[in-house]
């Protein structure tokens, strides 16, 4: 073995020594690398690393969630706007008028289609617009109102603002302790004007506040406090120009809505003490008369009849029994109390305001349903004729 090694050249030993030294010198480096990797893996992250991680996560969310959502919302708005403009076109609104309503809806954060379909919402929106922008685009507002038919509402529909008050509506103006009779003579987008009939208030100046009250048949009594915008004379009469408002108090005049009808009926006055006697026997001996029901509610009726001898005995507080048919529903032996007697010298009729003494719940509901159906029918006719 030693002889064999002696025969090997010198460079062999040099090369062997070099390779062994390299091998043994690398082992400690591998261990150190693993040790350093462990330190890096288990040490807490730095603020910079946390920030960079959050930034990357936010960027990924923005790319894969935020941008698609933004594009979806833009698409939804495009479809919504396109649908609205098609609806506006059906009402003969110009593109400028449709764009005005679209911008108004966005400003007030409401549905643009409701501005076209809801009279009350349209009135409130226009009132807010005028308060914010004064009299910009008044010509557009008037044109839109006429095309949508928002110029008049049925008497039984509550007003939403002073813009709904009819011209020629009688009003009472209260200044201090005095009351003055007047009439609405003008109602525009900018103001509404009242003209005094005879007696005129004194000392009222531009900028003062006055109280205006009026009744709407089938609706209620309204009390409005508003500002005087201007004072002038027209054809010798004192005229106040008043500020529009949607703030008011309303007093319901009746517990039930009355509806005008023309229903034939039979009625008979009940004699005093009728309820303490044999009521069936009293009914057989009654004398019946023909009449017509002029209006009806779930609480009572207004019954009118030709004036005949003895009818004057029917006074306030007396009782009457009535038979009639509402569409296909019979109302038989309905006892009513007379609350009011109405006799006009200009009419041959005498009328009685009557309250139902007792009416079964199902019959009350039948009357209420009839009134609701009639109201819906009238509103539909208003819409079809372009007046609501």
mmCIF file of C-alpha atoms in Angstrom:
data_model
loop_
_atom_site.group_PDB
_atom_site.id
_atom_site.type_symbol
_atom_site.label_atom_id
_atom_site.label_comp_id
_atom_site.label_asym_id
_atom_site.label_seq_id
_atom_site.Cartn_x
_atom_site.Cartn_y
_atom_site.Cartn_z
ATOM 1 C CA UNK A 1 0.000 0.000 0.000
ATOM 2 C CA UNK A 2 2.793 2.400 0.902
ATOM 3 C CA UNK A 3 4.657 1.506 -2.288
ATOM 4 C CA UNK A 4 1.479 2.253 -4.261
ATOM 5 C CA UNK A 5 1.044 5.638 -2.626
ATOM 6 C CA UNK A 6 4.672 6.527 -3.259
ATOM 7 C CA UNK A 7 4.180 5.940 -6.936
ATOM 8 C CA UNK A 8 1.267 8.476 -7.128
ATOM 9 C CA UNK A 9 2.208 11.907 -8.508
ATOM 10 C CA UNK A 10 2.385 14.892 -6.202
ATOM 11 C CA UNK A 11 -0.429 16.746 -7.823
ATOM 12 C CA UNK A 12 -2.866 13.940 -6.885
ATOM 13 C CA UNK A 13 -2.330 14.597 -3.199
ATOM 14 C CA UNK A 14 -2.666 18.316 -3.730
ATOM 15 C CA UNK A 15 -5.980 17.913 -5.541
ATOM 16 C CA UNK A 16 -7.302 15.475 -2.920
ATOM 17 C CA UNK A 17 -6.447 17.836 -0.110
ATOM 18 C CA UNK A 18 -8.130 20.715 -1.898
ATOM 19 C CA UNK A 19 -11.408 18.843 -2.473
ATOM 20 C CA UNK A 20 -11.584 17.557 1.107
ATOM 21 C CA UNK A 21 -11.015 21.024 2.487
ATOM 22 C CA UNK A 22 -13.842 22.396 0.322
ATOM 23 C CA UNK A 23 -16.242 19.659 1.413
ATOM 24 C CA UNK A 24 -15.601 20.084 5.136
ATOM 25 C CA UNK A 25 -15.618 23.869 4.866
ATOM 26 C CA UNK A 26 -19.176 23.893 3.264
ATOM 27 C CA UNK A 27 -20.917 21.856 5.952
ATOM 28 C CA UNK A 28 -20.909 24.621 8.526
ATOM 29 C CA UNK A 29 -22.306 27.059 5.870
ATOM 30 C CA UNK A 30 -25.380 24.845 5.274
ATOM 31 C CA UNK A 31 -26.133 24.740 8.963
ATOM 32 C CA UNK A 32 -25.774 28.485 9.246
ATOM 33 C CA UNK A 33 -28.179 28.993 6.332
ATOM 34 C CA UNK A 34 -30.796 26.802 8.004
ATOM 35 C CA UNK A 35 -30.270 28.607 11.293
ATOM 36 C CA UNK A 36 -30.692 32.008 9.655
ATOM 37 C CA UNK A 37 -33.799 30.839 7.806
ATOM 38 C CA UNK A 38 -35.332 29.758 11.099
ATOM 39 C CA UNK A 39 -34.612 33.133 12.631
ATOM 40 C CA UNK A 40 -36.264 34.936 9.701
ATOM 41 C CA UNK A 41 -39.288 32.622 9.737
ATOM 42 C CA UNK A 42 -40.032 33.046 13.435
ATOM 43 C CA UNK A 43 -39.201 36.702 13.977
ATOM 44 C CA UNK A 44 -42.180 39.184 14.083
ATOM 45 C CA UNK A 45 -42.839 41.160 10.866
ATOM 46 C CA UNK A 46 -41.735 44.761 10.655
ATOM 47 C CA UNK A 47 -44.142 47.671 10.194
ATOM 48 C CA UNK A 48 -42.893 48.081 6.650
ATOM 49 C CA UNK A 49 -43.659 44.443 5.840
ATOM 50 C CA UNK A 50 -47.155 44.711 7.359
ATOM 51 C CA UNK A 51 -47.865 47.867 5.360
ATOM 52 C CA UNK A 52 -46.656 46.278 2.129
ATOM 53 C CA UNK A 53 -48.778 43.167 2.778
ATOM 54 C CA UNK A 54 -51.911 45.237 3.427
ATOM 55 C CA UNK A 55 -51.196 47.310 0.347
ATOM 56 C CA UNK A 56 -50.952 44.191 -1.801
ATOM 57 C CA UNK A 57 -54.174 42.739 -0.318
ATOM 58 C CA UNK A 58 -56.031 46.039 -0.864
ATOM 59 C CA UNK A 59 -54.797 46.208 -4.434
ATOM 60 C CA UNK A 60 -55.996 42.661 -5.091
ATOM 61 C CA UNK A 61 -59.428 43.410 -3.567
ATOM 62 C CA UNK A 62 -59.675 46.561 -5.653
ATOM 63 C CA UNK A 63 -58.776 44.709 -8.828
ATOM 64 C CA UNK A 64 -60.935 41.615 -8.331
ATOM 65 C CA UNK A 65 -63.863 43.090 -6.303
ATOM 66 C CA UNK A 66 -63.935 46.890 -6.401
ATOM 67 C CA UNK A 67 -63.578 47.426 -10.133
ATOM 68 C CA UNK A 68 -66.230 44.803 -11.095
ATOM 69 C CA UNK A 69 -68.626 46.278 -8.502
ATOM 70 C CA UNK A 70 -68.024 49.814 -9.822
ATOM 71 C CA UNK A 71 -68.645 48.641 -13.381
ATOM 72 C CA UNK A 72 -71.828 46.850 -12.247
ATOM 73 C CA UNK A 73 -73.144 49.995 -10.534
ATOM 74 C CA UNK A 74 -72.400 52.079 -13.629
ATOM 75 C CA UNK A 75 -74.243 49.547 -15.761
ATOM 76 C CA UNK A 76 -77.225 49.578 -13.389
ATOM 77 C CA UNK A 77 -77.366 53.381 -13.512
ATOM 78 C CA UNK A 78 -77.162 53.296 -17.308
ATOM 79 C CA UNK A 79 -80.090 50.857 -17.533
ATOM 80 C CA UNK A 80 -82.071 52.845 -14.940
ATOM 81 C CA UNK A 81 -81.504 56.099 -16.804
ATOM 82 C CA UNK A 82 -82.362 54.528 -20.148
ATOM 83 C CA UNK A 83 -85.605 53.090 -18.720
ATOM 84 C CA UNK A 84 -86.502 56.437 -17.142
ATOM 85 C CA UNK A 85 -85.940 58.356 -20.374
ATOM 86 C CA UNK A 86 -88.145 55.859 -22.223
ATOM 87 C CA UNK A 87 -90.864 56.389 -19.595
ATOM 88 C CA UNK A 88 -90.476 60.173 -19.881
ATOM 89 C CA UNK A 89 -90.839 59.904 -23.644
ATOM 90 C CA UNK A 90 -94.228 58.217 -23.148
ATOM 91 C CA UNK A 91 -95.372 61.413 -21.402
ATOM 92 C CA UNK A 92 -94.075 63.524 -24.322
ATOM 93 C CA UNK A 93 -91.317 64.995 -22.167
ATOM 94 C CA UNK A 94 -88.379 66.399 -24.094
ATOM 95 C CA UNK A 95 -84.846 65.173 -23.433
ATOM 96 C CA UNK A 96 -84.123 68.441 -21.599
ATOM 97 C CA UNK A 97 -87.185 67.982 -19.369
ATOM 98 C CA UNK A 98 -86.318 64.345 -18.670
ATOM 99 C CA UNK A 99 -82.732 65.316 -17.815
ATOM 100 C CA UNK A 100 -84.040 68.000 -15.436
ATOM 101 C CA UNK A 101 -86.153 65.417 -13.560
ATOM 102 C CA UNK A 102 -83.232 62.956 -13.531
ATOM 103 C CA UNK A 103 -80.896 65.556 -12.010
ATOM 104 C CA UNK A 104 -83.571 66.649 -9.519
ATOM 105 C CA UNK A 105 -84.081 63.047 -8.380
ATOM 106 C CA UNK A 106 -80.327 62.591 -7.871
ATOM 107 C CA UNK A 107 -80.095 65.868 -5.948
ATOM 108 C CA UNK A 108 -82.955 64.903 -3.611
ATOM 109 C CA UNK A 109 -81.946 61.193 -3.529
ATOM 110 C CA UNK A 110 -85.334 59.871 -4.633
ATOM 111 C CA UNK A 111 -86.502 57.576 -7.411
ATOM 112 C CA UNK A 112 -86.880 59.514 -10.691
ATOM 113 C CA UNK A 113 -89.838 57.361 -11.773
ATOM 114 C CA UNK A 114 -91.764 58.485 -8.662
ATOM 115 C CA UNK A 115 -91.454 62.097 -9.827
ATOM 116 C CA UNK A 116 -93.507 61.102 -12.854
ATOM 117 C CA UNK A 117 -96.004 58.797 -11.130
ATOM 118 C CA UNK A 118 -96.567 60.541 -7.775
ATOM 119 C CA UNK A 119 -98.274 63.926 -7.759
ATOM 120 C CA UNK A 120 -97.514 64.590 -4.084
ATOM 121 C CA UNK A 121 -93.821 63.714 -4.427
ATOM 122 C CA UNK A 122 -93.511 65.869 -7.541
ATOM 123 C CA UNK A 123 -95.006 68.870 -5.718
ATOM 124 C CA UNK A 124 -92.689 68.505 -2.712
ATOM 125 C CA UNK A 125 -89.657 68.031 -4.951
ATOM 126 C CA UNK A 126 -90.459 71.160 -6.970
ATOM 127 C CA UNK A 127 -91.002 73.142 -3.772
ATOM 128 C CA UNK A 128 -87.558 72.103 -2.474
ATOM 129 C CA UNK A 129 -85.984 72.890 -5.838
ATOM 130 C CA UNK A 130 -87.443 76.413 -5.855
ATOM 131 C CA UNK A 131 -86.221 77.004 -2.297
ATOM 132 C CA UNK A 132 -82.694 75.899 -3.270
ATOM 133 C CA UNK A 133 -82.462 77.367 -6.767
ATOM 134 C CA UNK A 134 -85.005 80.204 -6.720
ATOM 135 C CA UNK A 135 -86.680 80.488 -10.120
ATOM 136 C CA UNK A 136 -84.228 78.632 -12.364
ATOM 137 C CA UNK A 137 -85.860 76.461 -15.043
ATOM 138 C CA UNK A 138 -89.375 77.686 -14.193
ATOM 139 C CA UNK A 139 -90.365 77.280 -17.848
ATOM 140 C CA UNK A 140 -89.322 73.619 -17.689
ATOM 141 C CA UNK A 141 -91.265 73.007 -14.473
ATOM 142 C CA UNK A 142 -94.492 74.482 -15.875
ATOM 143 C CA UNK A 143 -94.167 72.464 -19.079
ATOM 144 C CA UNK A 144 -93.458 69.228 -17.177
ATOM 145 C CA UNK A 145 -96.401 69.830 -14.824
ATOM 146 C CA UNK A 146 -98.810 70.274 -17.740
ATOM 147 C CA UNK A 147 -97.531 67.211 -19.597
ATOM 148 C CA UNK A 148 -97.762 65.013 -16.484
ATOM 149 C CA UNK A 149 -101.235 66.347 -15.684
ATOM 150 C CA UNK A 150 -100.202 67.583 -12.226
ATOM 151 C CA UNK A 151 -102.324 70.718 -12.462
ATOM 152 C CA UNK A 152 -105.365 69.661 -10.416
ATOM 153 C CA UNK A 153 -106.224 66.997 -7.851
ATOM 154 C CA UNK A 154 -109.620 65.542 -6.879
ATOM 155 C CA UNK A 155 -111.310 67.139 -3.889
ATOM 156 C CA UNK A 156 -110.939 64.040 -1.708
ATOM 157 C CA UNK A 157 -107.142 63.840 -2.235
ATOM 158 C CA UNK A 158 -105.203 65.790 0.456
ATOM 159 C CA UNK A 159 -102.991 68.617 -0.774
ATOM 160 C CA UNK A 160 -99.222 68.184 -0.410
ATOM 161 C CA UNK A 161 -98.327 71.894 -0.554
ATOM 162 C CA UNK A 162 -99.842 75.262 -1.396
ATOM 163 C CA UNK A 163 -99.068 74.498 -5.047
ATOM 164 C CA UNK A 164 -102.152 72.220 -4.957
ATOM 165 C CA UNK A 165 -104.630 74.902 -3.868
ATOM 166 C CA UNK A 166 -107.236 75.541 -6.553
ATOM 167 C CA UNK A 167 -107.770 78.964 -8.050
ATOM 168 C CA UNK A 168 -111.081 80.449 -6.761
ATOM 169 C CA UNK A 169 -110.693 78.561 -3.463
ATOM 170 C CA UNK A 170 -112.371 80.693 -0.753
ATOM 171 C CA UNK A 171 -110.059 81.353 2.202
ATOM 172 C CA UNK A 172 -110.114 83.175 5.517
ATOM 173 C CA UNK A 173 -107.102 85.340 6.373
ATOM 174 C CA UNK A 174 -106.347 85.904 10.059
ATOM 175 C CA UNK A 175 -104.274 88.950 10.991
ATOM 176 C CA UNK A 176 -104.037 89.469 14.743
ATOM 177 C CA UNK A 177 -107.550 89.063 16.118
ATOM 178 C CA UNK A 178 -109.271 90.012 12.864
ATOM 179 C CA UNK A 179 -110.567 87.742 10.093
ATOM 180 C CA UNK A 180 -110.875 88.690 6.427
ATOM 181 C CA UNK A 181 -112.572 86.843 3.572
ATOM 182 C CA UNK A 182 -110.532 86.350 0.409
ATOM 183 C CA UNK A 183 -110.210 84.142 -2.668
ATOM 184 C CA UNK A 184 -107.219 82.494 -4.319
ATOM 185 C CA UNK A 185 -106.919 84.312 -7.659
ATOM 186 C CA UNK A 186 -103.578 82.953 -8.900
ATOM 187 C CA UNK A 187 -101.290 79.989 -8.213
ATOM 188 C CA UNK A 188 -97.956 79.778 -10.045
ATOM 189 C CA UNK A 189 -94.605 78.118 -9.399
ATOM 190 C CA UNK A 190 -93.278 81.340 -7.834
ATOM 191 C CA UNK A 191 -96.183 82.279 -5.534
ATOM 192 C CA UNK A 192 -99.906 82.063 -4.870
ATOM 193 C CA UNK A 193 -102.062 85.167 -4.661
ATOM 194 C CA UNK A 194 -105.240 85.973 -2.745
ATOM 195 C CA UNK A 195 -107.628 88.839 -3.396
ATOM 196 C CA UNK A 196 -109.755 90.320 -0.618
ATOM 197 C CA UNK A 197 -113.498 90.463 -1.179
ATOM 198 C CA UNK A 198 -114.455 93.593 0.770
ATOM 199 C CA UNK A 199 -112.930 94.159 4.192
ATOM 200 C CA UNK A 200 -109.150 94.647 3.914
ATOM 201 C CA UNK A 201 -106.451 94.104 6.561
ATOM 202 C CA UNK A 202 -104.451 97.149 7.594
ATOM 203 C CA UNK A 203 -100.787 97.432 8.519
ATOM 204 C CA UNK A 204 -99.587 94.241 6.804
ATOM 205 C CA UNK A 205 -96.170 94.707 5.182
ATOM 206 C CA UNK A 206 -94.083 92.681 2.770
ATOM 207 C CA UNK A 207 -92.226 90.007 4.749
ATOM 208 C CA UNK A 208 -94.933 89.694 7.431
ATOM 209 C CA UNK A 209 -96.477 86.304 8.183
ATOM 210 C CA UNK A 210 -100.224 85.741 8.003
ATOM 211 C CA UNK A 211 -102.499 82.778 8.714
ATOM 212 C CA UNK A 212 -104.719 81.402 5.958
ATOM 213 C CA UNK A 213 -107.451 78.808 6.568
ATOM 214 C CA UNK A 214 -109.824 77.074 4.181
ATOM 215 C CA UNK A 215 -111.998 73.973 3.826
ATOM 216 C CA UNK A 216 -111.796 71.311 1.114
ATOM 217 C CA UNK A 217 -114.994 69.238 0.728
ATOM 218 C CA UNK A 218 -114.348 65.574 1.380
ATOM 219 C CA UNK A 219 -110.871 66.310 2.726
ATOM 220 C CA UNK A 220 -110.615 68.618 5.734
ATOM 221 C CA UNK A 221 -109.796 72.065 7.065
ATOM 222 C CA UNK A 222 -106.306 73.457 6.430
ATOM 223 C CA UNK A 223 -104.433 76.045 8.482
ATOM 224 C CA UNK A 224 -101.356 77.579 6.821
ATOM 225 C CA UNK A 225 -98.894 80.186 8.099
ATOM 226 C CA UNK A 226 -97.043 81.817 5.217
ATOM 227 C CA UNK A 227 -95.018 84.907 4.328
ATOM 228 C CA UNK A 228 -96.297 87.870 2.306
ATOM 229 C CA UNK A 229 -94.009 88.268 -0.722
ATOM 230 C CA UNK A 230 -95.730 91.300 -2.198
ATOM 231 C CA UNK A 231 -98.743 93.592 -1.873
ATOM 232 C CA UNK A 232 -100.522 95.203 -4.830
ATOM 233 C CA UNK A 233 -103.898 96.202 -6.192
ATOM 234 C CA UNK A 234 -105.637 94.557 -9.118
ATOM 235 C CA UNK A 235 -108.833 96.084 -10.453
ATOM 236 C CA UNK A 236 -109.092 98.067 -7.243
ATOM 237 C CA UNK A 237 -108.866 95.006 -4.975
ATOM 238 C CA UNK A 238 -106.094 94.388 -2.455
ATOM 239 C CA UNK A 239 -103.955 91.378 -3.425
ATOM 240 C CA UNK A 240 -101.327 89.543 -1.357
ATOM 241 C CA UNK A 241 -98.691 87.443 -3.126
ATOM 242 C CA UNK A 242 -97.798 84.613 -0.741
ATOM 243 C CA UNK A 243 -94.861 82.235 -0.379
ATOM 244 C CA UNK A 244 -95.385 78.561 -1.171
ATOM 245 C CA UNK A 245 -94.996 76.077 1.680
ATOM 246 C CA UNK A 246 -95.590 72.402 2.422
ATOM 247 C CA UNK A 247 -96.046 72.997 6.147
ATOM 248 C CA UNK A 248 -99.623 73.132 7.382
ATOM 249 C CA UNK A 249 -102.055 71.811 9.952
ATOM 250 C CA UNK A 250 -105.022 69.760 8.873
ATOM 251 C CA UNK A 251 -108.216 69.152 10.817
ATOM 252 C CA UNK A 252 -110.309 66.175 9.744
ATOM 253 C CA UNK A 253 -113.856 67.506 9.698
ATOM 254 C CA UNK A 254 -115.493 64.095 9.736
ATOM 255 C CA UNK A 255 -114.543 60.712 11.120
ATOM 256 C CA UNK A 256 -115.541 59.127 7.781
ATOM 257 C CA UNK A 257 -115.128 60.272 4.207
ATOM 258 C CA UNK A 258 -118.433 61.119 2.532
ATOM 259 C CA UNK A 259 -118.917 60.223 -1.110
ATOM 260 C CA UNK A 260 -121.509 61.734 -3.477
ATOM 261 C CA UNK A 261 -124.062 59.204 -4.714
ATOM 262 C CA UNK A 262 -127.553 59.112 -6.177
ATOM 263 C CA UNK A 263 -129.191 56.085 -4.549
ATOM 264 C CA UNK A 264 -133.009 55.712 -4.399
ATOM 265 C CA UNK A 265 -134.261 54.780 -0.952
ATOM 266 C CA UNK A 266 -137.313 54.384 1.249
ATOM 267 C CA UNK A 267 -137.524 56.000 4.654
ATOM 268 C CA UNK A 268 -140.007 56.351 7.471
ATOM 269 C CA UNK A 269 -139.949 58.541 10.601
ATOM 270 C CA UNK A 270 -140.007 56.531 13.817
ATOM 271 C CA UNK A 271 -142.586 57.632 16.395
ATOM 272 C CA UNK A 272 -141.441 58.648 19.886
ATOM 273 C CA UNK A 273 -140.971 55.639 22.147
ATOM 274 C CA UNK A 274 -140.652 53.241 19.187
ATOM 275 C CA UNK A 275 -137.779 51.347 20.821
ATOM 276 C CA UNK A 276 -139.695 50.680 24.027
ATOM 277 C CA UNK A 277 -142.621 49.055 22.176
ATOM 278 C CA UNK A 278 -142.977 45.933 20.060
ATOM 279 C CA UNK A 279 -140.601 47.012 17.293
ATOM 280 C CA UNK A 280 -141.941 44.521 14.736
ATOM 281 C CA UNK A 281 -145.416 45.912 15.243
ATOM 282 C CA UNK A 282 -144.077 49.477 14.912
ATOM 283 C CA UNK A 283 -142.444 48.572 11.581
ATOM 284 C CA UNK A 284 -145.709 47.208 10.183
ATOM 285 C CA UNK A 285 -147.523 50.458 10.960
ATOM 286 C CA UNK A 286 -144.891 52.828 9.530
ATOM 287 C CA UNK A 287 -145.672 55.133 6.599
ATOM 288 C CA UNK A 288 -142.863 54.938 4.062
ATOM 289 C CA UNK A 289 -141.721 57.711 1.721
ATOM 290 C CA UNK A 290 -139.478 57.831 -1.346
ATOM 291 C CA UNK A 291 -136.185 59.649 -1.211
ATOM 292 C CA UNK A 292 -132.674 59.813 -2.639
ATOM 293 C CA UNK A 293 -129.378 59.413 -0.792
ATOM 294 C CA UNK A 294 -127.083 62.228 -2.011
ATOM 295 C CA UNK A 295 -123.937 61.206 -0.160
ATOM 296 C CA UNK A 296 -122.836 58.302 1.988
ATOM 297 C CA UNK A 297 -120.101 57.353 4.433
ATOM 298 C CA UNK A 298 -119.435 54.521 6.847
ATOM 299 C CA UNK A 299 -120.914 56.769 9.528
ATOM 300 C CA UNK A 300 -124.063 58.126 7.910
ATOM 301 C CA UNK A 301 -125.933 59.524 4.895
ATOM 302 C CA UNK A 302 -127.443 62.699 3.507
ATOM 303 C CA UNK A 303 -130.997 61.857 2.485
ATOM 304 C CA UNK A 304 -133.127 64.191 0.379
ATOM 305 C CA UNK A 305 -136.842 64.079 -0.411
ATOM 306 C CA UNK A 306 -139.539 66.194 -1.963
ATOM 307 C CA UNK A 307 -141.241 68.347 0.591
ATOM 308 C CA UNK A 308 -144.530 66.789 1.694
ATOM 309 C CA UNK A 309 -147.034 67.509 4.423
ATOM 310 C CA UNK A 310 -145.825 66.246 7.766
ATOM 311 C CA UNK A 311 -142.153 65.963 6.820
ATOM 312 C CA UNK A 312 -141.460 69.029 8.932
ATOM 313 C CA UNK A 313 -142.028 66.776 11.945
ATOM 314 C CA UNK A 314 -138.640 65.185 11.224
ATOM 315 C CA UNK A 315 -136.401 67.338 13.377
ATOM 316 C CA UNK A 316 -132.856 67.169 14.679
ATOM 317 C CA UNK A 317 -132.622 64.387 17.257
ATOM 318 C CA UNK A 318 -135.482 62.321 15.835
ATOM 319 C CA UNK A 319 -135.042 58.830 14.388
ATOM 320 C CA UNK A 320 -135.686 57.517 10.885
ATOM 321 C CA UNK A 321 -135.538 54.014 9.444
ATOM 322 C CA UNK A 322 -134.073 53.682 5.935
ATOM 323 C CA UNK A 323 -133.943 50.946 3.273
ATOM 324 C CA UNK A 324 -131.638 51.142 0.239
ATOM 325 C CA UNK A 325 -129.345 49.048 -1.931
ATOM 326 C CA UNK A 326 -125.687 49.906 -2.499
ATOM 327 C CA UNK A 327 -124.786 48.256 -5.802
ATOM 328 C CA UNK A 328 -125.719 44.620 -5.042
ATOM 329 C CA UNK A 329 -125.808 44.895 -1.236
ATOM 330 C CA UNK A 330 -129.194 45.499 0.479
ATOM 331 C CA UNK A 331 -129.329 47.746 3.559
ATOM 332 C CA UNK A 332 -132.622 47.014 5.312
ATOM 333 C CA UNK A 333 -134.180 48.582 8.398
ATOM 334 C CA UNK A 334 -131.195 50.836 9.049
ATOM 335 C CA UNK A 335 -131.959 53.133 11.978
ATOM 336 C CA UNK A 336 -130.547 56.655 11.692
ATOM 337 C CA UNK A 337 -130.526 59.693 13.941
ATOM 338 C CA UNK A 338 -131.219 63.041 12.281
ATOM 339 C CA UNK A 339 -128.357 65.414 13.053
ATOM 340 C CA UNK A 340 -129.132 68.218 10.620
ATOM 341 C CA UNK A 341 -132.109 69.469 8.596
ATOM 342 C CA UNK A 342 -131.265 71.372 5.395
ATOM 343 C CA UNK A 343 -133.977 73.322 3.551
ATOM 344 C CA UNK A 344 -133.077 75.769 0.813
ATOM 345 C CA UNK A 345 -135.704 78.207 -0.527
ATOM 346 C CA UNK A 346 -134.122 77.738 -3.968
ATOM 347 C CA UNK A 347 -134.825 73.980 -3.984
ATOM 348 C CA UNK A 348 -138.056 71.998 -3.653
ATOM 349 C CA UNK A 349 -136.143 69.325 -1.727
ATOM 350 C CA UNK A 350 -135.536 68.992 1.963
ATOM 351 C CA UNK A 351 -132.409 67.126 3.085
ATOM 352 C CA UNK A 352 -131.384 65.448 6.309
ATOM 353 C CA UNK A 353 -127.908 64.733 7.570
ATOM 354 C CA UNK A 354 -128.220 61.388 9.331
ATOM 355 C CA UNK A 355 -125.953 59.298 11.535
ATOM 356 C CA UNK A 356 -126.225 55.507 11.594
ATOM 357 C CA UNK A 357 -127.340 54.498 15.078
ATOM 358 C CA UNK A 358 -126.153 50.957 14.532
ATOM 359 C CA UNK A 359 -124.660 49.466 11.387
ATOM 360 C CA UNK A 360 -123.159 45.957 11.318
ATOM 361 C CA UNK A 361 -119.415 45.915 10.740
ATOM 362 C CA UNK A 362 -119.713 44.042 7.449
ATOM 363 C CA UNK A 363 -122.028 46.763 6.078
ATOM 364 C CA UNK A 364 -119.656 49.506 7.250
ATOM 365 C CA UNK A 365 -116.833 47.722 5.439
ATOM 366 C CA UNK A 366 -119.008 47.402 2.328
ATOM 367 C CA UNK A 367 -119.587 51.170 2.257
ATOM 368 C CA UNK A 368 -115.904 51.863 2.844
ATOM 369 C CA UNK A 369 -114.909 49.490 0.038
ATOM 370 C CA UNK A 370 -117.370 51.176 -2.301
ATOM 371 C CA UNK A 371 -115.873 54.597 -1.536
ATOM 372 C CA UNK A 372 -112.302 53.345 -2.004
ATOM 373 C CA UNK A 373 -113.235 51.742 -5.330
ATOM 374 C CA UNK A 374 -114.868 54.966 -6.490
ATOM 375 C CA UNK A 375 -111.862 57.031 -5.435
ATOM 376 C CA UNK A 376 -109.502 54.749 -7.346
ATOM 377 C CA UNK A 377 -111.781 54.961 -10.381
ATOM 378 C CA UNK A 378 -111.816 58.764 -10.262
ATOM 379 C CA UNK A 379 -108.029 58.936 -9.875
ATOM 380 C CA UNK A 380 -107.634 56.583 -12.837
ATOM 381 C CA UNK A 381 -109.914 58.803 -14.939
ATOM 382 C CA UNK A 382 -107.918 61.879 -13.892
ATOM 383 C CA UNK A 383 -104.693 60.181 -14.980
ATOM 384 C CA UNK A 384 -106.159 59.031 -18.285
ATOM 385 C CA UNK A 385 -107.435 62.531 -19.024
ATOM 386 C CA UNK A 386 -104.076 64.072 -18.075
ATOM 387 C CA UNK A 387 -105.439 66.114 -15.179
ATOM 388 C CA UNK A 388 -103.757 64.305 -12.303
#
